[in-house]
CSV table of C-alpha atoms in Angstrom, one decimal:
chain,number,residue,atom,x,y,z
G,15,UNK,CA,128.3,169.0,190.1
G,16,UNK,CA,130.1,167.3,192.9
G,17,UNK,CA,128.4,164.1,194.2
G,18,UNK,CA,130.5,162.2,196.7
G,19,UNK,CA,127.8,160.9,199.2
G,20,UNK,CA,126.9,158.8,202.1
G,21,UNK,CA,127.8,155.9,199.9
G,22,UNK,CA,131.5,156.3,200.8
G,23,UNK,CA,130.7,156.4,204.5
G,24,UNK,CA,130.1,153.6,206.9
G,25,UNK,CA,127.5,155.5,208.9
G,26,UNK,CA,124.1,155.9,207.2
G,27,UNK,CA,123.7,159.5,208.5
G,28,UNK,CA,127.0,160.9,207.3
G,29,UNK,CA,126.1,161.9,203.8
G,30,UNK,CA,129.4,163.4,202.7
G,31,UNK,CA,128.6,165.7,199.9
G,32,UNK,CA,126.1,167.1,197.4
G,33,UNK,CA,126.6,170.4,195.8
G,34,UNK,CA,124.1,171.8,198.2
G,35,UNK,CA,122.3,173.9,200.5
G,36,UNK,CA,122.4,177.4,202.0
G,37,UNK,CA,121.9,179.0,205.4
G,38,UNK,CA,118.6,180.6,206.3
G,39,UNK,CA,118.7,184.3,206.0
G,40,UNK,CA,116.5,186.9,207.4
G,41,UNK,CA,113.3,187.8,205.5
G,42,UNK,CA,114.6,189.6,202.5
G,43,UNK,CA,111.5,191.8,202.3
G,44,UNK,CA,112.4,195.5,202.7
G,45,UNK,CA,110.9,198.9,202.1
G,46,UNK,CA,112.2,198.9,198.5
G,47,UNK,CA,112.3,195.2,197.7
G,48,UNK,CA,110.8,194.1,194.4
G,49,UNK,CA,107.6,192.1,194.2
G,50,UNK,CA,106.9,189.3,191.8
G,51,UNK,CA,104.4,190.0,189.1
G,52,UNK,CA,100.9,188.6,189.7
G,53,UNK,CA,101.0,187.1,186.3
G,54,UNK,CA,103.9,184.7,187.2
G,55,UNK,CA,103.2,181.0,187.6
G,56,UNK,CA,101.7,180.1,190.9
G,57,UNK,CA,101.8,176.3,190.5
G,58,UNK,CA,102.6,174.5,193.7
G,59,UNK,CA,103.1,177.6,195.8
G,60,UNK,CA,101.7,177.4,199.3
G,61,UNK,CA,103.3,179.9,201.6
G,62,UNK,CA,106.3,182.2,202.0
G,63,UNK,CA,107.7,184.5,199.4
G,64,UNK,CA,106.0,182.7,196.6
G,65,UNK,CA,102.7,184.3,197.3
G,66,UNK,CA,102.1,188.1,196.9
G,67,UNK,CA,99.2,190.4,197.5
G,68,UNK,CA,99.1,190.9,193.8
G,69,UNK,CA,98.4,187.2,193.3
G,70,UNK,CA,95.6,187.3,195.8
G,71,UNK,CA,94.2,190.3,194.0
G,72,UNK,CA,94.4,188.7,190.6
G,73,UNK,CA,92.4,185.7,191.9
G,74,UNK,CA,89.7,187.8,193.6
G,75,UNK,CA,90.7,187.1,197.2
G,76,UNK,CA,91.4,190.7,198.1
G,77,UNK,CA,90.7,194.0,196.3
G,78,UNK,CA,92.5,197.3,196.3
G,79,UNK,CA,91.1,200.3,198.3
G,80,UNK,CA,91.9,202.9,200.9
G,81,UNK,CA,92.2,201.9,204.6
G,82,UNK,CA,91.8,198.2,204.0
G,83,UNK,CA,95.0,197.0,205.7
G,84,UNK,CA,95.7,197.3,209.5
G,85,UNK,CA,98.3,196.4,212.0
G,86,UNK,CA,97.7,196.3,215.8
G,87,UNK,CA,101.0,196.4,217.6
G,88,UNK,CA,101.7,197.2,221.3
G,89,UNK,CA,98.4,199.0,221.8
G,90,UNK,CA,98.6,201.1,218.6
G,91,UNK,CA,96.7,200.7,215.4
G,92,UNK,CA,98.1,201.5,211.9
G,93,UNK,CA,96.0,201.7,208.7
G,94,UNK,CA,97.2,201.5,205.1
G,95,UNK,CA,95.9,201.5,201.6
G,96,UNK,CA,96.2,198.5,199.2
G,97,UNK,CA,97.1,199.8,195.7
G,98,UNK,CA,96.1,198.3,192.4
G,99,UNK,CA,99.7,197.3,191.9
G,100,UNK,CA,99.6,195.1,194.9
G,101,UNK,CA,101.8,197.5,196.9
G,102,UNK,CA,100.9,198.9,200.3
G,103,UNK,CA,100.8,202.7,200.8
G,104,UNK,CA,101.2,204.1,204.3
G,105,UNK,CA,102.2,207.7,205.3
G,106,UNK,CA,103.5,208.6,201.9
G,107,UNK,CA,105.6,205.4,201.6
G,108,UNK,CA,105.0,202.4,199.4
G,109,UNK,CA,105.9,198.8,200.5
G,110,UNK,CA,106.1,195.8,198.3
G,111,UNK,CA,105.0,193.2,200.8
G,112,UNK,CA,103.1,192.8,204.1
G,113,UNK,CA,106.4,191.8,205.8
G,114,UNK,CA,108.1,195.0,204.6
G,115,UNK,CA,105.3,197.2,206.0
G,116,UNK,CA,105.0,195.2,209.3
G,117,UNK,CA,108.8,195.3,209.9
G,118,UNK,CA,108.8,199.0,209.3
G,119,UNK,CA,105.9,199.7,211.6
G,120,UNK,CA,107.3,197.5,214.4
G,121,UNK,CA,110.6,199.2,214.2
G,122,UNK,CA,109.0,202.5,214.6
G,123,UNK,CA,107.2,201.4,217.8
G,124,UNK,CA,110.0,199.1,219.0
G,125,UNK,CA,113.4,200.0,217.5
G,126,UNK,CA,114.9,196.7,218.9
G,127,UNK,CA,112.5,194.7,216.7
G,128,UNK,CA,114.4,193.1,213.8
G,129,UNK,CA,111.9,190.8,212.2
G,130,UNK,CA,108.3,189.8,212.0
G,131,UNK,CA,105.8,187.8,210.0
G,132,UNK,CA,103.7,190.3,208.0
G,133,UNK,CA,101.2,187.8,206.8
G,134,UNK,CA,100.3,187.0,210.4
G,135,UNK,CA,100.4,190.6,211.6
G,136,UNK,CA,98.6,192.5,208.8
G,137,UNK,CA,94.8,192.3,208.5
G,138,UNK,CA,92.6,192.9,205.5
G,139,UNK,CA,89.2,194.1,206.5
G,140,UNK,CA,89.8,192.7,209.9
G,141,UNK,CA,90.9,189.3,208.7
G,142,UNK,CA,94.6,188.1,209.0
G,143,UNK,CA,96.3,187.8,205.6
G,144,UNK,CA,97.7,184.3,206.4
G,145,UNK,CA,94.0,183.1,206.6
G,146,UNK,CA,93.3,184.7,203.2
G,147,UNK,CA,96.4,183.0,201.9
G,148,UNK,CA,95.0,179.6,202.9
G,149,UNK,CA,91.7,180.5,201.1
G,150,UNK,CA,93.7,181.3,198.0
G,151,UNK,CA,95.5,177.9,198.2
G,152,UNK,CA,92.1,176.1,198.5
G,153,UNK,CA,90.9,177.8,195.3
G,154,UNK,CA,94.2,177.1,193.5
G,155,UNK,CA,93.9,173.4,194.5
G,156,UNK,CA,90.6,173.3,192.5
G,157,UNK,CA,91.5,175.5,189.6
G,158,UNK,CA,95.2,174.8,188.9
G,159,UNK,CA,96.1,171.9,186.6
G,160,UNK,CA,97.3,168.9,188.5
G,161,UNK,CA,95.8,170.1,191.9
G,162,UNK,CA,92.2,169.0,191.3
G,163,UNK,CA,93.0,165.4,192.2
G,164,UNK,CA,95.4,166.0,195.0
G,165,UNK,CA,94.3,164.0,198.0
G,166,UNK,CA,92.4,165.8,200.8
G,167,UNK,CA,94.6,164.9,203.7
G,168,UNK,CA,93.9,165.7,207.3
G,169,UNK,CA,96.6,167.4,209.4
G,170,UNK,CA,99.1,164.9,210.4
G,171,UNK,CA,98.9,162.8,207.2
G,172,UNK,CA,101.6,162.9,204.5
G,173,UNK,CA,101.2,166.0,202.4
G,174,UNK,CA,99.9,169.3,203.7
G,175,UNK,CA,96.5,170.9,203.9
G,176,UNK,CA,96.6,174.6,203.2
G,177,UNK,CA,100.3,174.7,204.0
G,178,UNK,CA,99.9,173.3,207.5
G,179,UNK,CA,101.0,170.0,208.9
G,180,UNK,CA,100.1,168.5,212.2
G,181,UNK,CA,102.7,165.6,211.8
G,182,UNK,CA,104.8,166.6,214.7
G,183,UNK,CA,101.9,166.7,217.1
G,184,UNK,CA,100.3,163.5,215.8
G,185,UNK,CA,103.6,161.7,215.8
G,186,UNK,CA,104.3,162.5,219.5
G,187,UNK,CA,100.7,161.5,220.5
G,188,UNK,CA,100.8,158.2,218.5
G,189,UNK,CA,104.2,157.4,220.1
G,190,UNK,CA,102.6,157.8,223.5
G,191,UNK,CA,99.5,155.9,222.7
G,192,UNK,CA,101.4,153.1,221.1
G,193,UNK,CA,103.4,152.6,224.3
G,194,UNK,CA,100.3,152.1,226.3
G,195,UNK,CA,98.6,149.7,223.9
G,196,UNK,CA,99.1,146.0,223.9
G,197,UNK,CA,101.6,144.3,221.5
G,198,UNK,CA,98.6,142.9,219.5
G,199,UNK,CA,97.5,146.5,218.7
G,200,UNK,CA,100.9,147.5,217.2
G,201,UNK,CA,102.3,146.5,213.8
G,202,UNK,CA,105.3,144.1,213.5
G,203,UNK,CA,108.8,145.3,212.6
G,204,UNK,CA,109.8,144.4,209.1
G,205,UNK,CA,111.1,140.9,208.7
G,206,UNK,CA,114.3,140.1,206.7
G,207,UNK,CA,116.7,137.2,207.0
G,208,UNK,CA,118.8,139.3,209.4
G,209,UNK,CA,115.9,140.2,211.6
G,210,UNK,CA,113.8,137.0,211.5
G,211,UNK,CA,112.8,136.0,215.0
G,212,UNK,CA,113.8,139.3,216.6
G,213,UNK,CA,111.4,141.0,219.0
G,214,UNK,CA,110.9,144.7,219.1
G,215,UNK,CA,112.1,146.2,222.3
G,216,UNK,CA,110.8,149.4,223.7
G,217,UNK,CA,112.4,151.3,226.6
G,218,UNK,CA,112.0,154.6,228.4
G,219,UNK,CA,114.9,157.0,228.6
G,220,UNK,CA,115.8,158.8,231.9
G,221,UNK,CA,114.0,161.8,230.6
G,222,UNK,CA,110.8,159.9,230.2
G,223,UNK,CA,110.9,160.0,226.4
G,224,UNK,CA,110.0,156.7,224.8
G,225,UNK,CA,112.6,155.2,222.6
G,226,UNK,CA,113.0,152.3,220.2
G,227,UNK,CA,115.5,149.5,220.4
G,228,UNK,CA,115.1,147.9,217.0
G,229,UNK,CA,118.1,145.7,216.4
G,230,UNK,CA,117.9,146.6,212.7
G,231,UNK,CA,121.4,145.8,211.4
G,232,UNK,CA,123.4,147.0,208.5
G,233,UNK,CA,124.1,144.0,206.4
G,234,UNK,CA,127.8,144.8,206.2
G,235,UNK,CA,128.2,145.3,209.9
G,236,UNK,CA,128.0,143.1,213.0
G,237,UNK,CA,124.4,143.0,214.1
G,238,UNK,CA,123.8,145.3,217.1
G,239,UNK,CA,120.9,146.9,219.0
G,240,UNK,CA,120.7,150.7,218.5
G,241,UNK,CA,118.7,153.1,220.5
G,242,UNK,CA,117.1,156.2,219.0
G,243,UNK,CA,115.5,158.9,221.2
G,244,UNK,CA,113.8,162.1,220.1
G,245,UNK,CA,114.7,165.3,222.0
G,246,UNK,CA,113.8,168.9,221.6
G,247,UNK,CA,116.4,171.2,220.0
G,248,UNK,CA,116.5,173.2,223.2
G,249,UNK,CA,117.5,170.1,225.2
G,250,UNK,CA,120.5,169.1,223.1
G,251,UNK,CA,123.7,168.9,225.1
G,252,UNK,CA,127.3,168.7,224.2
G,253,UNK,CA,127.3,165.1,225.4
G,254,UNK,CA,124.5,164.2,222.9
G,255,UNK,CA,126.6,165.6,220.0
G,256,UNK,CA,129.8,163.8,221.1
G,257,UNK,CA,128.4,160.5,222.4
G,258,UNK,CA,125.0,160.1,220.8
G,259,UNK,CA,125.2,161.4,217.2
G,260,UNK,CA,122.2,159.3,216.3
G,261,UNK,CA,119.9,161.1,218.7
G,262,UNK,CA,116.9,162.3,216.8
G,263,UNK,CA,115.9,166.0,217.1
G,264,UNK,CA,112.4,167.3,216.8
G,265,UNK,CA,112.1,169.8,213.9
G,266,UNK,CA,110.6,173.2,214.6
G,267,UNK,CA,108.0,175.1,212.6
G,268,UNK,CA,109.3,178.5,211.3
G,269,UNK,CA,106.6,180.5,213.0
G,270,UNK,CA,107.9,179.2,216.4
G,271,UNK,CA,111.0,181.4,215.9
G,272,UNK,CA,109.2,184.3,214.2
G,273,UNK,CA,110.4,183.4,210.7
G,274,UNK,CA,108.9,182.6,207.3
G,275,UNK,CA,109.8,179.5,205.3
G,276,UNK,CA,112.6,180.8,203.1
G,277,UNK,CA,111.4,179.1,199.9
G,278,UNK,CA,108.4,177.1,198.8
G,279,UNK,CA,108.5,173.5,197.7
G,280,UNK,CA,106.4,171.2,195.6
G,281,UNK,CA,107.0,167.7,194.4
G,282,UNK,CA,105.4,165.1,192.1
G,283,UNK,CA,103.8,161.8,192.8
G,284,UNK,CA,106.3,159.9,190.5
G,285,UNK,CA,109.1,161.3,192.7
G,286,UNK,CA,107.5,160.2,195.9
G,287,UNK,CA,106.5,156.9,194.4
G,288,UNK,CA,110.1,155.9,193.7
G,289,UNK,CA,111.4,157.2,197.0
G,290,UNK,CA,108.8,155.5,199.1
G,291,UNK,CA,109.2,152.2,197.2
G,292,UNK,CA,113.0,152.4,197.7
G,293,UNK,CA,112.7,153.0,201.4
G,294,UNK,CA,110.3,150.0,201.9
G,295,UNK,CA,112.6,147.4,200.4
G,296,UNK,CA,115.1,147.0,203.1
G,297,UNK,CA,115.5,147.1,206.9
G,298,UNK,CA,118.7,149.1,206.4
G,299,UNK,CA,118.8,152.8,205.8
G,300,UNK,CA,119.0,153.9,202.1
G,301,UNK,CA,119.9,157.2,200.4
G,302,UNK,CA,119.2,158.9,197.2
G,303,UNK,CA,119.2,162.3,195.4
G,304,UNK,CA,116.4,164.6,194.4
G,305,UNK,CA,116.4,166.5,191.1
G,306,UNK,CA,114.2,169.3,189.8
G,307,UNK,CA,114.1,173.0,189.2
G,308,UNK,CA,114.9,176.1,191.2
G,309,UNK,CA,113.1,179.4,190.2
G,310,UNK,CA,115.0,182.3,191.8
G,311,UNK,CA,112.3,184.8,190.7
G,312,UNK,CA,109.6,183.1,192.8
G,313,UNK,CA,111.8,181.4,195.3
G,314,UNK,CA,110.2,178.1,194.5
G,315,UNK,CA,111.7,174.7,194.3
G,316,UNK,CA,110.1,172.0,192.2
G,317,UNK,CA,111.2,168.5,193.1
G,318,UNK,CA,110.5,166.3,190.1
G,319,UNK,CA,112.4,163.1,190.3
G,320,UNK,CA,114.1,160.8,192.8
G,321,UNK,CA,117.3,159.0,192.0
G,322,UNK,CA,118.0,156.1,194.4
G,323,UNK,CA,121.6,155.2,195.1
G,324,UNK,CA,121.8,151.5,194.2
G,325,UNK,CA,124.9,151.0,196.2
G,326,UNK,CA,125.7,149.7,199.7
G,327,UNK,CA,126.6,152.4,202.2
G,328,UNK,CA,130.4,152.2,202.7
G,329,UNK,CA,131.1,150.7,199.3
G,330,UNK,CA,133.6,153.2,198.2
G,331,UNK,CA,134.5,151.2,195.1
G,332,UNK,CA,131.0,151.4,193.6
G,333,UNK,CA,130.0,154.7,195.0
G,334,UNK,CA,131.8,156.9,192.4
G,335,UNK,CA,130.3,154.8,189.5
G,336,UNK,CA,126.8,155.1,190.9
G,337,UNK,CA,127.0,158.8,191.5
G,338,UNK,CA,128.4,159.5,188.0
G,339,UNK,CA,125.5,157.6,186.5
G,340,UNK,CA,123.1,159.7,188.5
G,341,UNK,CA,124.9,162.9,187.6
G,342,UNK,CA,124.6,162.1,183.9
G,343,UNK,CA,120.9,161.1,184.3
G,344,UNK,CA,120.1,164.4,185.9
G,345,UNK,CA,121.9,166.4,183.3
G,346,UNK,CA,120.3,164.5,180.4
G,347,UNK,CA,116.8,165.4,181.7
G,348,UNK,CA,117.9,169.1,182.0
G,349,UNK,CA,117.3,169.1,185.8
G,350,UNK,CA,119.2,170.4,188.7
G,351,UNK,CA,120.3,168.7,191.9
G,352,UNK,CA,118.0,170.1,194.5
G,353,UNK,CA,118.3,167.7,197.5
G,354,UNK,CA,118.7,164.3,199.0
G,355,UNK,CA,116.6,161.8,200.9
G,356,UNK,CA,117.3,158.9,203.2
G,357,UNK,CA,115.2,156.5,205.2
G,358,UNK,CA,114.6,155.9,208.9
G,359,UNK,CA,113.3,152.3,208.6
G,360,UNK,CA,111.7,151.8,212.1
G,361,UNK,CA,112.0,155.1,213.9
G,362,UNK,CA,110.4,158.6,213.5
G,363,UNK,CA,111.0,160.9,210.5
G,364,UNK,CA,113.0,163.4,212.5
G,365,UNK,CA,116.7,164.2,211.6
G,366,UNK,CA,119.5,162.9,213.8
G,367,UNK,CA,122.3,165.1,215.0
G,368,UNK,CA,124.4,163.7,212.2
G,369,UNK,CA,121.7,164.5,209.6
G,370,UNK,CA,121.6,168.1,210.9
G,371,UNK,CA,125.4,168.4,210.6
G,372,UNK,CA,125.4,166.9,207.1
G,373,UNK,CA,122.6,169.2,205.9
G,374,UNK,CA,124.4,172.2,207.3
G,375,UNK,CA,127.5,171.2,205.3
G,376,UNK,CA,125.4,171.0,202.1
G,377,UNK,CA,123.9,174.4,202.7
G,378,UNK,CA,127.3,176.0,203.1
G,379,UNK,CA,128.6,174.3,199.9
G,380,UNK,CA,125.7,175.3,197.8
G,381,UNK,CA,124.7,178.7,199.0
G,382,UNK,CA,126.6,180.4,196.1
G,383,UNK,CA,128.1,183.9,196.0
G,384,UNK,CA,126.5,187.3,195.4
G,385,UNK,CA,123.1,187.0,193.7
G,386,UNK,CA,123.6,183.3,193.0
G,387,UNK,CA,121.4,181.3,195.4
G,388,UNK,CA,120.8,177.6,195.1
G,389,UNK,CA,119.0,176.0,198.1
G,390,UNK,CA,118.7,172.3,198.7
G,391,UNK,CA,116.2,170.1,200.5
G,392,UNK,CA,116.5,167.1,202.8
G,393,UNK,CA,113.7,164.5,203.0
G,394,UNK,CA,113.3,161.7,205.5
G,395,UNK,CA,111.0,158.8,204.7
G,396,UNK,CA,110.0,156.5,207.6
G,397,UNK,CA,108.2,153.5,206.2
G,398,UNK,CA,107.8,151.3,209.3
G,399,UNK,CA,106.8,153.2,212.4
G,400,UNK,CA,106.4,150.6,215.0
G,401,UNK,CA,103.8,152.5,217.0
G,402,UNK,CA,101.6,153.5,214.1
G,403,UNK,CA,99.1,151.3,212.2
G,404,UNK,CA,98.9,153.7,209.3
G,405,UNK,CA,100.1,152.2,206.0
G,406,UNK,CA,101.5,155.4,204.6
G,407,UNK,CA,105.1,156.2,205.3
G,408,UNK,CA,105.8,159.3,207.4
G,409,UNK,CA,107.6,162.0,205.4
G,410,UNK,CA,109.6,164.9,206.8
G,411,UNK,CA,111.2,167.7,204.7
G,412,UNK,CA,113.6,169.8,206.7
G,413,UNK,CA,116.2,172.6,206.4
G,414,UNK,CA,118.7,173.8,208.9
G,415,UNK,CA,118.8,177.3,210.3
G,416,UNK,CA,122.2,178.4,211.6
G,417,UNK,CA,122.4,179.2,215.3
G,418,UNK,CA,121.6,182.8,216.3
G,419,UNK,CA,123.3,182.3,219.6
G,420,UNK,CA,126.4,180.3,220.4
G,421,UNK,CA,124.9,177.8,222.8
G,422,UNK,CA,128.4,176.4,223.4
G,423,UNK,CA,128.5,175.1,219.8
G,424,UNK,CA,126.6,172.0,220.8
G,425,UNK,CA,124.9,171.8,217.4
G,426,UNK,CA,125.6,173.8,214.2
G,427,UNK,CA,122.0,174.5,213.4
G,428,UNK,CA,118.3,174.3,214.2
G,429,UNK,CA,116.3,171.7,212.1
G,430,UNK,CA,113.2,173.4,210.7
G,431,UNK,CA,110.2,171.7,209.1
G,432,UNK,CA,109.7,172.6,205.4
G,433,UNK,CA,106.1,172.6,204.3
G,434,UNK,CA,105.6,171.3,200.8
G,435,UNK,CA,102.8,170.3,198.4
G,436,UNK,CA,102.5,167.4,196.0
G,437,UNK,CA,100.5,167.0,193.0
G,438,UNK,CA,99.5,163.9,190.9
G,439,UNK,CA,101.4,163.3,187.7
G,440,UNK,CA,99.2,162.6,184.7
G,441,UNK,CA,101.2,159.6,183.4
G,442,UNK,CA,103.4,156.9,184.9
G,443,UNK,CA,106.8,157.2,183.2
G,444,UNK,CA,108.8,154.3,181.8
G,445,UNK,CA,111.7,155.6,183.9
G,446,UNK,CA,109.7,155.1,187.1
G,447,UNK,CA,108.8,151.5,186.2
G,448,UNK,CA,112.4,150.7,185.3
G,449,UNK,CA,113.8,152.2,188.5
G,450,UNK,CA,111.4,150.1,190.6
G,451,UNK,CA,112.6,147.0,188.8
G,452,UNK,CA,116.3,147.9,189.1
G,453,UNK,CA,115.8,148.5,192.9
G,454,UNK,CA,114.2,145.0,193.4
G,455,UNK,CA,117.0,143.4,191.3
G,456,UNK,CA,119.6,145.1,193.5
G,457,UNK,CA,118.1,144.1,196.9
G,458,UNK,CA,116.5,140.7,196.0
G,459,UNK,CA,119.4,138.6,197.1
G,460,UNK,CA,120.3,140.7,200.1
G,461,UNK,CA,119.8,139.4,203.7
G,462,UNK,CA,118.2,142.7,204.7
G,463,UNK,CA,115.5,142.8,202.0
G,464,UNK,CA,112.0,142.9,203.6
G,465,UNK,CA,110.1,139.7,203.3
G,466,UNK,CA,106.8,141.1,202.0
G,467,UNK,CA,104.8,137.9,202.5
G,468,UNK,CA,105.3,138.1,206.3
G,469,UNK,CA,102.5,139.6,208.5
G,470,UNK,CA,102.6,143.3,209.1
G,471,UNK,CA,99.4,143.8,211.2
G,472,UNK,CA,96.9,141.1,211.9
G,473,UNK,CA,95.9,139.6,208.5
G,474,UNK,CA,97.7,142.2,206.4
G,475,UNK,CA,101.2,141.5,205.0
G,476,UNK,CA,104.0,143.9,204.4
G,477,UNK,CA,103.1,143.8,200.7
G,478,UNK,CA,99.6,145.1,201.7
G,479,UNK,CA,101.3,147.8,203.8
G,480,UNK,CA,103.5,148.8,200.9
G,481,UNK,CA,100.6,149.0,198.4
G,482,UNK,CA,98.6,151.1,200.9
G,483,UNK,CA,101.5,153.6,201.2
G,484,UNK,CA,102.1,153.9,197.4
G,485,UNK,CA,98.5,154.1,196.2
G,486,UNK,CA,98.0,157.8,197.0
G,487,UNK,CA,101.1,158.5,195.0
G,488,UNK,CA,99.9,156.7,191.8
G,489,UNK,CA,99.6,158.9,188.6
G,490,UNK,CA,96.2,159.7,187.3
G,491,UNK,CA,96.4,157.0,184.5
G,492,UNK,CA,96.9,154.2,187.0
G,493,UNK,CA,93.3,153.5,188.2
G,494,UNK,CA,92.9,150.1,186.6
G,495,UNK,CA,95.2,148.1,188.9
G,496,UNK,CA,98.0,147.6,186.4
G,497,UNK,CA,100.6,149.2,188.6
G,498,UNK,CA,99.5,147.3,191.7
G,499,UNK,CA,99.9,144.1,189.7
G,500,UNK,CA,103.3,145.1,188.5
G,501,UNK,CA,104.5,145.8,192.0
G,502,UNK,CA,103.0,142.5,193.2
G,503,UNK,CA,104.8,140.6,190.5
G,504,UNK,CA,108.1,142.4,191.3
G,505,UNK,CA,108.1,141.5,194.9
G,506,UNK,CA,106.3,138.2,195.1
G,507,UNK,CA,107.9,136.6,192.0
G,508,UNK,CA,110.9,138.8,191.3
G,509,UNK,CA,112.6,138.3,187.9
G,510,UNK,CA,115.6,136.1,187.9
């Protein structure tokens, strides 16, 4: 496993390696494709290839029968039977998935059609299958071990309800609302020795997009004011790529380009707990690795543990040592490297042009050959959004879809939002507690460590903000306040 990362780079967005990632491919469903057995594990699956009609049948959402499935396309209606095996029978042919049947039908009517989302196109007794899929997930949340206590989050919060997120819409709205509110109604930027006394500056770009000028400096560099603006992928220019590599790009949902999410993702609260804690500690960007399991039979990724890089970005001497330690730790737990994360301390959880380029590099490195396929995930954690009063950090999982058209080679790929679920761990591990302590020990004497006793919003401190962000990620055995006390003692009276 090759792990040469961002730690060896001066720029926080240039994560140099990972043994990672793969390009998005067309929906692999075909007339003769194989279908996963309904009996296979369904834990954590929300959408995409992980769910099959057989699974919906096994859990009583749909039943087999003649003439139950329909497609309405370009003024024509097609009817098919749902077999007990979970396959679809139409005109003497059997199809293993809704997408396979939908693509076949659409090509018959429109030969130029090359893809389509079957779950959105096919109806069961008049109801779209993607709605029935959401019903299935709601039931699984109640019946599956580990899902019964998953927080009920509204669209736009961290985590996803029935496989849907409204984060992009809410983030854009909150940015706009925050710009029109008074400074007293907005939270303070995080205070460190480097940023003490600095005022947040907000400006409007020529395009009318609101941007941040934070002045959050890397401790190893001369302090400077940096500007980050969020643009739509369709608006990226060659000049942006060459002159403004830190420009943030709004991620797109897969359905906006007629695609399905290529694999499903779930993560654990212990993983999110360590990552969120790490990202809160400093006004500088941080980076780390994600380890877990990849199941090629269900096309599902389980992200189980976060491994923070306790090393300064650009410190080439220590980088190799830190990464070797992480590599060994992942191997000892019998896990696989499945992704990476980094922070955007005071700006939105959207990837920069450099993040997109880096992620694309990983995908090309890790896609494998032949039947070997190992995807990798990118996660962005934004702990201090200056226009949001919410305590929870914003999280964004993304993947890069290669360009279908040339577009002058202005950007190597299109950033796509990856929906994911997370479930509560039963126990807090000793490994998690130690990692939190090691992180505080690493940053405690640094000029960019957040001063948690300083006010965040009105009477609440940055420590209050941190606790509020972490609490939903606590394991089930931490309801008595012990972990909150542990975190308080780490940050208020750090061990010497």
